[in-house]
CSV table of C-alpha atoms in Angstrom, one decimal:
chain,number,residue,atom,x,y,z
A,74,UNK,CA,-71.0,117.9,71.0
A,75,UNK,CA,-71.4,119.9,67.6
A,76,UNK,CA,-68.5,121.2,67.5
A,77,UNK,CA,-65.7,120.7,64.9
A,78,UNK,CA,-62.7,121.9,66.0
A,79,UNK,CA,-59.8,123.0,63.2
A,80,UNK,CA,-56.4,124.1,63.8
A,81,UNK,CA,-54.1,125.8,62.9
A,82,UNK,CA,-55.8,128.8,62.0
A,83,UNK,CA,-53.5,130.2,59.7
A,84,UNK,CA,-50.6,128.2,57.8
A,85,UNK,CA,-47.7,129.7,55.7
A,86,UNK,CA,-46.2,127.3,53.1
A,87,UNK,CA,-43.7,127.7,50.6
A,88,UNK,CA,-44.4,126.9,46.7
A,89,UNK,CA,-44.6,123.2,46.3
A,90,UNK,CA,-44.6,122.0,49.8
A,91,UNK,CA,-47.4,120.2,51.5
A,92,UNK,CA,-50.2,121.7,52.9
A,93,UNK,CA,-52.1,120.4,56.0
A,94,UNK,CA,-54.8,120.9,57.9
A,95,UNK,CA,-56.2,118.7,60.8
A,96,UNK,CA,-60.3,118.8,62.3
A,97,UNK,CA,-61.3,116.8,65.5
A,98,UNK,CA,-65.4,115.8,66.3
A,99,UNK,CA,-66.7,115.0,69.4
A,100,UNK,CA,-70.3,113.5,67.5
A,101,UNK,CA,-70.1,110.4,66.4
A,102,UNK,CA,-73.1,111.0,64.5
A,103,UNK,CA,-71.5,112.9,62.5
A,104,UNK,CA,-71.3,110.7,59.1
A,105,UNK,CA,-70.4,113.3,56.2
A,106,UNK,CA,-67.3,115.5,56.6
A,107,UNK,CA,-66.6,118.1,53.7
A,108,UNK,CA,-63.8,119.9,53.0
A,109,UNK,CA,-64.6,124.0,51.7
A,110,UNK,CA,-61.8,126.5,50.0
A,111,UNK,CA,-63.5,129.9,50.1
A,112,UNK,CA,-62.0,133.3,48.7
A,113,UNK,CA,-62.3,136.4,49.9
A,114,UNK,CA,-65.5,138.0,47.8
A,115,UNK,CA,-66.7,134.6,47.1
A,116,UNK,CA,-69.0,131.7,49.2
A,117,UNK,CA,-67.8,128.4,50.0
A,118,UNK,CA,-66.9,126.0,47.5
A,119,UNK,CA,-66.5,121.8,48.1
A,120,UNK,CA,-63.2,120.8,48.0
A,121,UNK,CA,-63.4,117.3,48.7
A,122,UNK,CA,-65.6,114.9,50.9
A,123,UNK,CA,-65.3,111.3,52.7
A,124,UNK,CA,-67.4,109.2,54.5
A,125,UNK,CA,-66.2,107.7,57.7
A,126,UNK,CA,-66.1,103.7,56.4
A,127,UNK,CA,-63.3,104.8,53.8
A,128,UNK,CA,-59.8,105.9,55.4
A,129,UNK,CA,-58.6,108.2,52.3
A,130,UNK,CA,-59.7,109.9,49.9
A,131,UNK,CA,-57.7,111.7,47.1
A,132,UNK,CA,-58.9,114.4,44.1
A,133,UNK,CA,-55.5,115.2,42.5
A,134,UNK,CA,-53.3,117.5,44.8
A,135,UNK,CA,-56.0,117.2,47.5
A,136,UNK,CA,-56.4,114.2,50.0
A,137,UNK,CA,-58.4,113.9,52.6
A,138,UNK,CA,-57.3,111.2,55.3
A,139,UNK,CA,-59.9,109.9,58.3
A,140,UNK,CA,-59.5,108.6,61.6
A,141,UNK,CA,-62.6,107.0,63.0
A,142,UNK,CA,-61.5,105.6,66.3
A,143,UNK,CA,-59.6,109.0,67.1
A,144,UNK,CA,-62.9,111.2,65.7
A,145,UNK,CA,-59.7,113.3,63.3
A,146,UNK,CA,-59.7,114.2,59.8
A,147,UNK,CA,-57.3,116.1,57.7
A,148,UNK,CA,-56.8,117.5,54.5
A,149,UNK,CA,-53.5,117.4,52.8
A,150,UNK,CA,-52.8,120.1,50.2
A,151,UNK,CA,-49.8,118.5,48.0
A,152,UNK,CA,-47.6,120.6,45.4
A,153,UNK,CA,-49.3,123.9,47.1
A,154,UNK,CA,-49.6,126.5,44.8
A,155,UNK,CA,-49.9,130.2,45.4
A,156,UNK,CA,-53.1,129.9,43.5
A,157,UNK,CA,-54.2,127.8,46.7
A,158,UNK,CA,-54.5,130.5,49.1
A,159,UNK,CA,-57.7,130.5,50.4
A,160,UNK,CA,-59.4,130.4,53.5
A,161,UNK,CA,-60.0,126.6,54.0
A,162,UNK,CA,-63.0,124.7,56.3
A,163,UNK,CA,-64.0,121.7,57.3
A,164,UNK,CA,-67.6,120.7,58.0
A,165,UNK,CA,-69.6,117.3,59.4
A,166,UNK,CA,-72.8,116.4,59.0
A,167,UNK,CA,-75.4,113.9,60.9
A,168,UNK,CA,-76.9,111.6,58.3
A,169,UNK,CA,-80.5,111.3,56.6
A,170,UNK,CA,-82.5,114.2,56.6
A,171,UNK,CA,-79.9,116.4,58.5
A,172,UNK,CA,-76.8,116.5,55.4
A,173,UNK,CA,-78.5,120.1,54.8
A,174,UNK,CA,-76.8,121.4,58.3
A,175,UNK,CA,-73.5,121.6,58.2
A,176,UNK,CA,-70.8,122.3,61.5
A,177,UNK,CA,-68.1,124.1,60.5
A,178,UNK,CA,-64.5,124.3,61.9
A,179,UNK,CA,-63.6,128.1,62.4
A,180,UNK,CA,-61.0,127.9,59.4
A,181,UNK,CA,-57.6,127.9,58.5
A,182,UNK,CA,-56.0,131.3,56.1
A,183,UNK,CA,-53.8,129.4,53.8
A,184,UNK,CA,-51.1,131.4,52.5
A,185,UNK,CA,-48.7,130.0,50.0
A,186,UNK,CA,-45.6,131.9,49.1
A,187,UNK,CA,-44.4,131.8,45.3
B,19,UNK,CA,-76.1,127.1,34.6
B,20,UNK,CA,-76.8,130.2,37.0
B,21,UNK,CA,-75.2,129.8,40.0
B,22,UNK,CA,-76.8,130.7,43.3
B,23,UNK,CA,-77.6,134.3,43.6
B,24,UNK,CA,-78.1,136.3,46.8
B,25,UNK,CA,-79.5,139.7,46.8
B,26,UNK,CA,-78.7,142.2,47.5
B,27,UNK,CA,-75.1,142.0,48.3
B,28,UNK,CA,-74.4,144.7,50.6
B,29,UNK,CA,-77.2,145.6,53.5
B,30,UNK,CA,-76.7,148.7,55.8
B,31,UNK,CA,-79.4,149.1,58.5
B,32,UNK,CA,-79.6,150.8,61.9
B,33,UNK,CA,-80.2,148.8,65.3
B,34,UNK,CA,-84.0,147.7,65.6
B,35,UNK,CA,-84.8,147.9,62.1
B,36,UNK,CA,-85.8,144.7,60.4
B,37,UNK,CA,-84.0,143.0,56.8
B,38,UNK,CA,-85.1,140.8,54.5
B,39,UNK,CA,-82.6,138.4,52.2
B,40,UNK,CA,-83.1,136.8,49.0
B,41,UNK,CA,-81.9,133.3,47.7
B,42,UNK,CA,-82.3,131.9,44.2
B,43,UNK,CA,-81.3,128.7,43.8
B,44,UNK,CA,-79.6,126.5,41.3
B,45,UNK,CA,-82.4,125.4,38.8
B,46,UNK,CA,-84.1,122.4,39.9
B,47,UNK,CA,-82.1,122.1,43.1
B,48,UNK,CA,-85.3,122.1,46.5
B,49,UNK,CA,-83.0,122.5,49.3
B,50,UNK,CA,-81.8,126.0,50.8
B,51,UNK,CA,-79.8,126.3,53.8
B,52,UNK,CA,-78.7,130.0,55.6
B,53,UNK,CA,-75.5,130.3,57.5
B,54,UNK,CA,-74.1,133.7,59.2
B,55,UNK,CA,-70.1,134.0,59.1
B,56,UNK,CA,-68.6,136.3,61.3
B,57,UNK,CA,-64.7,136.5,62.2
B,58,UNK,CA,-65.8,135.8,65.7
B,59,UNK,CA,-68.4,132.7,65.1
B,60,UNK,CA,-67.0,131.3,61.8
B,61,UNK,CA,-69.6,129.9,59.8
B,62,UNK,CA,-73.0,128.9,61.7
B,63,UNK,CA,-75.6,127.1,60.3
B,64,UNK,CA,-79.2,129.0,60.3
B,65,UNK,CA,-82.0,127.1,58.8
B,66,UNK,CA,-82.9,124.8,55.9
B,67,UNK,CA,-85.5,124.5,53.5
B,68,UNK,CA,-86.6,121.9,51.7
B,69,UNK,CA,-89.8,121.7,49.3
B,70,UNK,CA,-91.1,125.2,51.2
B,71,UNK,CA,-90.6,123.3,54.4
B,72,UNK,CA,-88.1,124.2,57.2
B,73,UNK,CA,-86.5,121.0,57.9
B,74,UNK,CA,-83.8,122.0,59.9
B,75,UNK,CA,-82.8,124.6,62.5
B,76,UNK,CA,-79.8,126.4,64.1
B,77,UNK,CA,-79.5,127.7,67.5
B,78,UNK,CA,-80.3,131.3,66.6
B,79,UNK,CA,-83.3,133.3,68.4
B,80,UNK,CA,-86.3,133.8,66.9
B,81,UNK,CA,-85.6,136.8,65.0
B,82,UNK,CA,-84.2,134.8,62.6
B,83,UNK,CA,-86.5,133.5,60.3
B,84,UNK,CA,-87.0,132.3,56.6
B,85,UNK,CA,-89.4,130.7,54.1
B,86,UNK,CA,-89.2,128.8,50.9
B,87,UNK,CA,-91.4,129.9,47.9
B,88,UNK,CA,-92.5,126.8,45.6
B,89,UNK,CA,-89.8,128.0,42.7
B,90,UNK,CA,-87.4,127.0,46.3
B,91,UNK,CA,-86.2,130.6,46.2
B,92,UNK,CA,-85.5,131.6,49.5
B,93,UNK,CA,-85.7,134.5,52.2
B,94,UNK,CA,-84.7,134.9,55.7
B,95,UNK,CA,-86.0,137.4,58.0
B,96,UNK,CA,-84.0,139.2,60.4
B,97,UNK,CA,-86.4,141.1,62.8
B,98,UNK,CA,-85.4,144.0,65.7
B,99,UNK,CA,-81.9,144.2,64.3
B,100,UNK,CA,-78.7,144.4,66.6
B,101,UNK,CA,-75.2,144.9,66.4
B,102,UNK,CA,-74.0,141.9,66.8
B,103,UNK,CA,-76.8,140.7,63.9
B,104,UNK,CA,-73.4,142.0,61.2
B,105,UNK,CA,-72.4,139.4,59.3
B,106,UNK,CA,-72.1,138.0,55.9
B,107,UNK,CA,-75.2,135.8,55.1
B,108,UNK,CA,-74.5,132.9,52.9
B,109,UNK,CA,-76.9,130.6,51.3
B,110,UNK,CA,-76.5,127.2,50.1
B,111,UNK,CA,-78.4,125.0,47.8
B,112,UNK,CA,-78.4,121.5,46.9
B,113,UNK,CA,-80.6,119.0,45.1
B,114,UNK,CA,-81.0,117.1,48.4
B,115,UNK,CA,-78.6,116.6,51.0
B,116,UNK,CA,-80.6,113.9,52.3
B,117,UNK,CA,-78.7,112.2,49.3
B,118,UNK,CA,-75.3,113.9,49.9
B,119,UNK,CA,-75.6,116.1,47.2
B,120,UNK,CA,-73.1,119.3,47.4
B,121,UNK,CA,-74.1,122.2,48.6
B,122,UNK,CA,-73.3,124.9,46.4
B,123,UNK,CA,-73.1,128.5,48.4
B,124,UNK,CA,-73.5,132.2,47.1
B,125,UNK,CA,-71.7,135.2,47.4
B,126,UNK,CA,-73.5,136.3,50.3
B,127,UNK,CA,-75.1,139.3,51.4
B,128,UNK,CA,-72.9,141.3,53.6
B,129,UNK,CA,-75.6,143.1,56.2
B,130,UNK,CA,-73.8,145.8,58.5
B,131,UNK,CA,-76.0,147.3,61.3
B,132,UNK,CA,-75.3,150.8,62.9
C-alpha cells in the first residue's frame, strides 16, 4: 500500500514537444506528492509539488496535474528542452510527522532530442 | 549557502566488513533522511532524524543504522556488509518536513562491496 507506481520508464521526446509522465497510489494517506529531476552525478532535486485539495499546479514549463478520486498524478514537461534530460521521480508522502519519508516511483530516463 | 555534503563519495569494502557515512546538513536545517538507490530498488527510504532523534524508519534490517549529532550532522551505519548492500546512499535534509519543507539531497556516497 506504499507503493508509487511511475511509468513509462524511459521517454524519448523531440525538442519542444511535451513531456509527460504519469504516477498512480494506492495510500490514500498519502497527502504530499513531489516531483524530483535528478542528473547523473548529482542527488535529487524538487521539481515541483501539490497537495491533493488543489487539481493543478504549474511552475513555468512544468505542471503538475492531480487526480484524487482516481489516486493519479502527472507531470507535464512543456517546450522540452534537451537541457531537460534527466532522470525524473515522483514521491508521496503521509502527513504530519511522516513528510521526512518519502515513496518514490522507480523513475522515468527523459531523453530529449535537439 | 553550503549545500548538503556527504562524505566520502566513493566507498569500496569487502563482504562482512562494516561502513560508516557522513551527512552535513544545510545550516540550521534539523531533519536528515537516508535513502539507498539501486537500479533494481529505485530510491528507498532508510531512516530520518530529526533533533538527534530517529523519527522515522524504512523496512531495512537491522544492519542499517544511523544517528544524529546535535550540529544535525548525520551518519548511518552499515554493519556485516553484503553484496547486495551496493548502492548509492543519498541523504536529505530539510528544515522540517513536518512543515513541508523541501528536502534538499546530496551527492551521495557511492558504496560498492566485493
Amino acid at each position: 500500500q506504499q507503493q508509487v507506481k511511475q511509468s513509462p520508464q524511459s521517454l524519448i521526446v523531440q525538442k519542444g514537444g511535451i513531456s509527460i509522465i504519469n504516477c498512480a497510489y494506492e495510500n490514500t494517506a498519502f497527502d504530499y506528492f513531489p516531483w524530483y529531476q535528478q542528473f547523473p552525478g548529482k542527488g535529487p532535486a524538487l521539481l515541483i509539488a501539490i497537495r491533493p485539495d488543489v487539481s493543478e499546479k504549474k511552475e513555468g514549463r512544468f505542471t503538475i496535474s492531480f487526480n484524487k478520486s482516481a489516486k493519479q498524478f502527472s507531470l507535464h514537461i512543456m517546450d522540452s528542452q534537451p537541457g531537460d534530460s534527466a532522470t525524473y521521480f515522483c514521491a508521496a508522502s503521509i502527513g504530519g510527522t511522516s513528510y521526512g519519508k518519502l515513496t518514490f516511483g522507480q523513475g522515468t530516463i527523459l531523453t530529449v532530442h535537439p | 549557502k553550503a549545500g548538503v555534503t556527504q562524505t566520502p563519495r566513493y566507498l569500496i569494502k569487502t563482504r562482512g566488513q562494516q561502513v560508516t557515512l557522513s551527512c552535513s546538513p544545510i545550516s540550521g536545517h534539523r531533519s536528515v533522511s537516508w535513502y539507498q538507490q539501486t537500479p533494481g530498488q529505485g530510491l528507498q527510504f532508510l531512516f530520518e532524524y530529526f533533533s538527534e532523534t530517529q523519527r522515522n524508519k524504512g523496512n531495512f534490517p537491522g544492519r542499517f543504522s544511523g544517528r544524529q549529532f546535535s550540529n544535525s550532522r548525520s551518519e548511518m551505519n552499515v554493519s556485516t556488509l553484503e553484496l547486495g548492500d551496493s548502492a548509492l546512499y543519498l541523504c536529505a535534509s530539510s528544515l522540517d518536513p513536518g512543515q513541508r519543507d523541501i528536502q534538499y539531497f546530496g551527492a551521495g556516497t557511492r558504496l560498492s562491496v566485493l
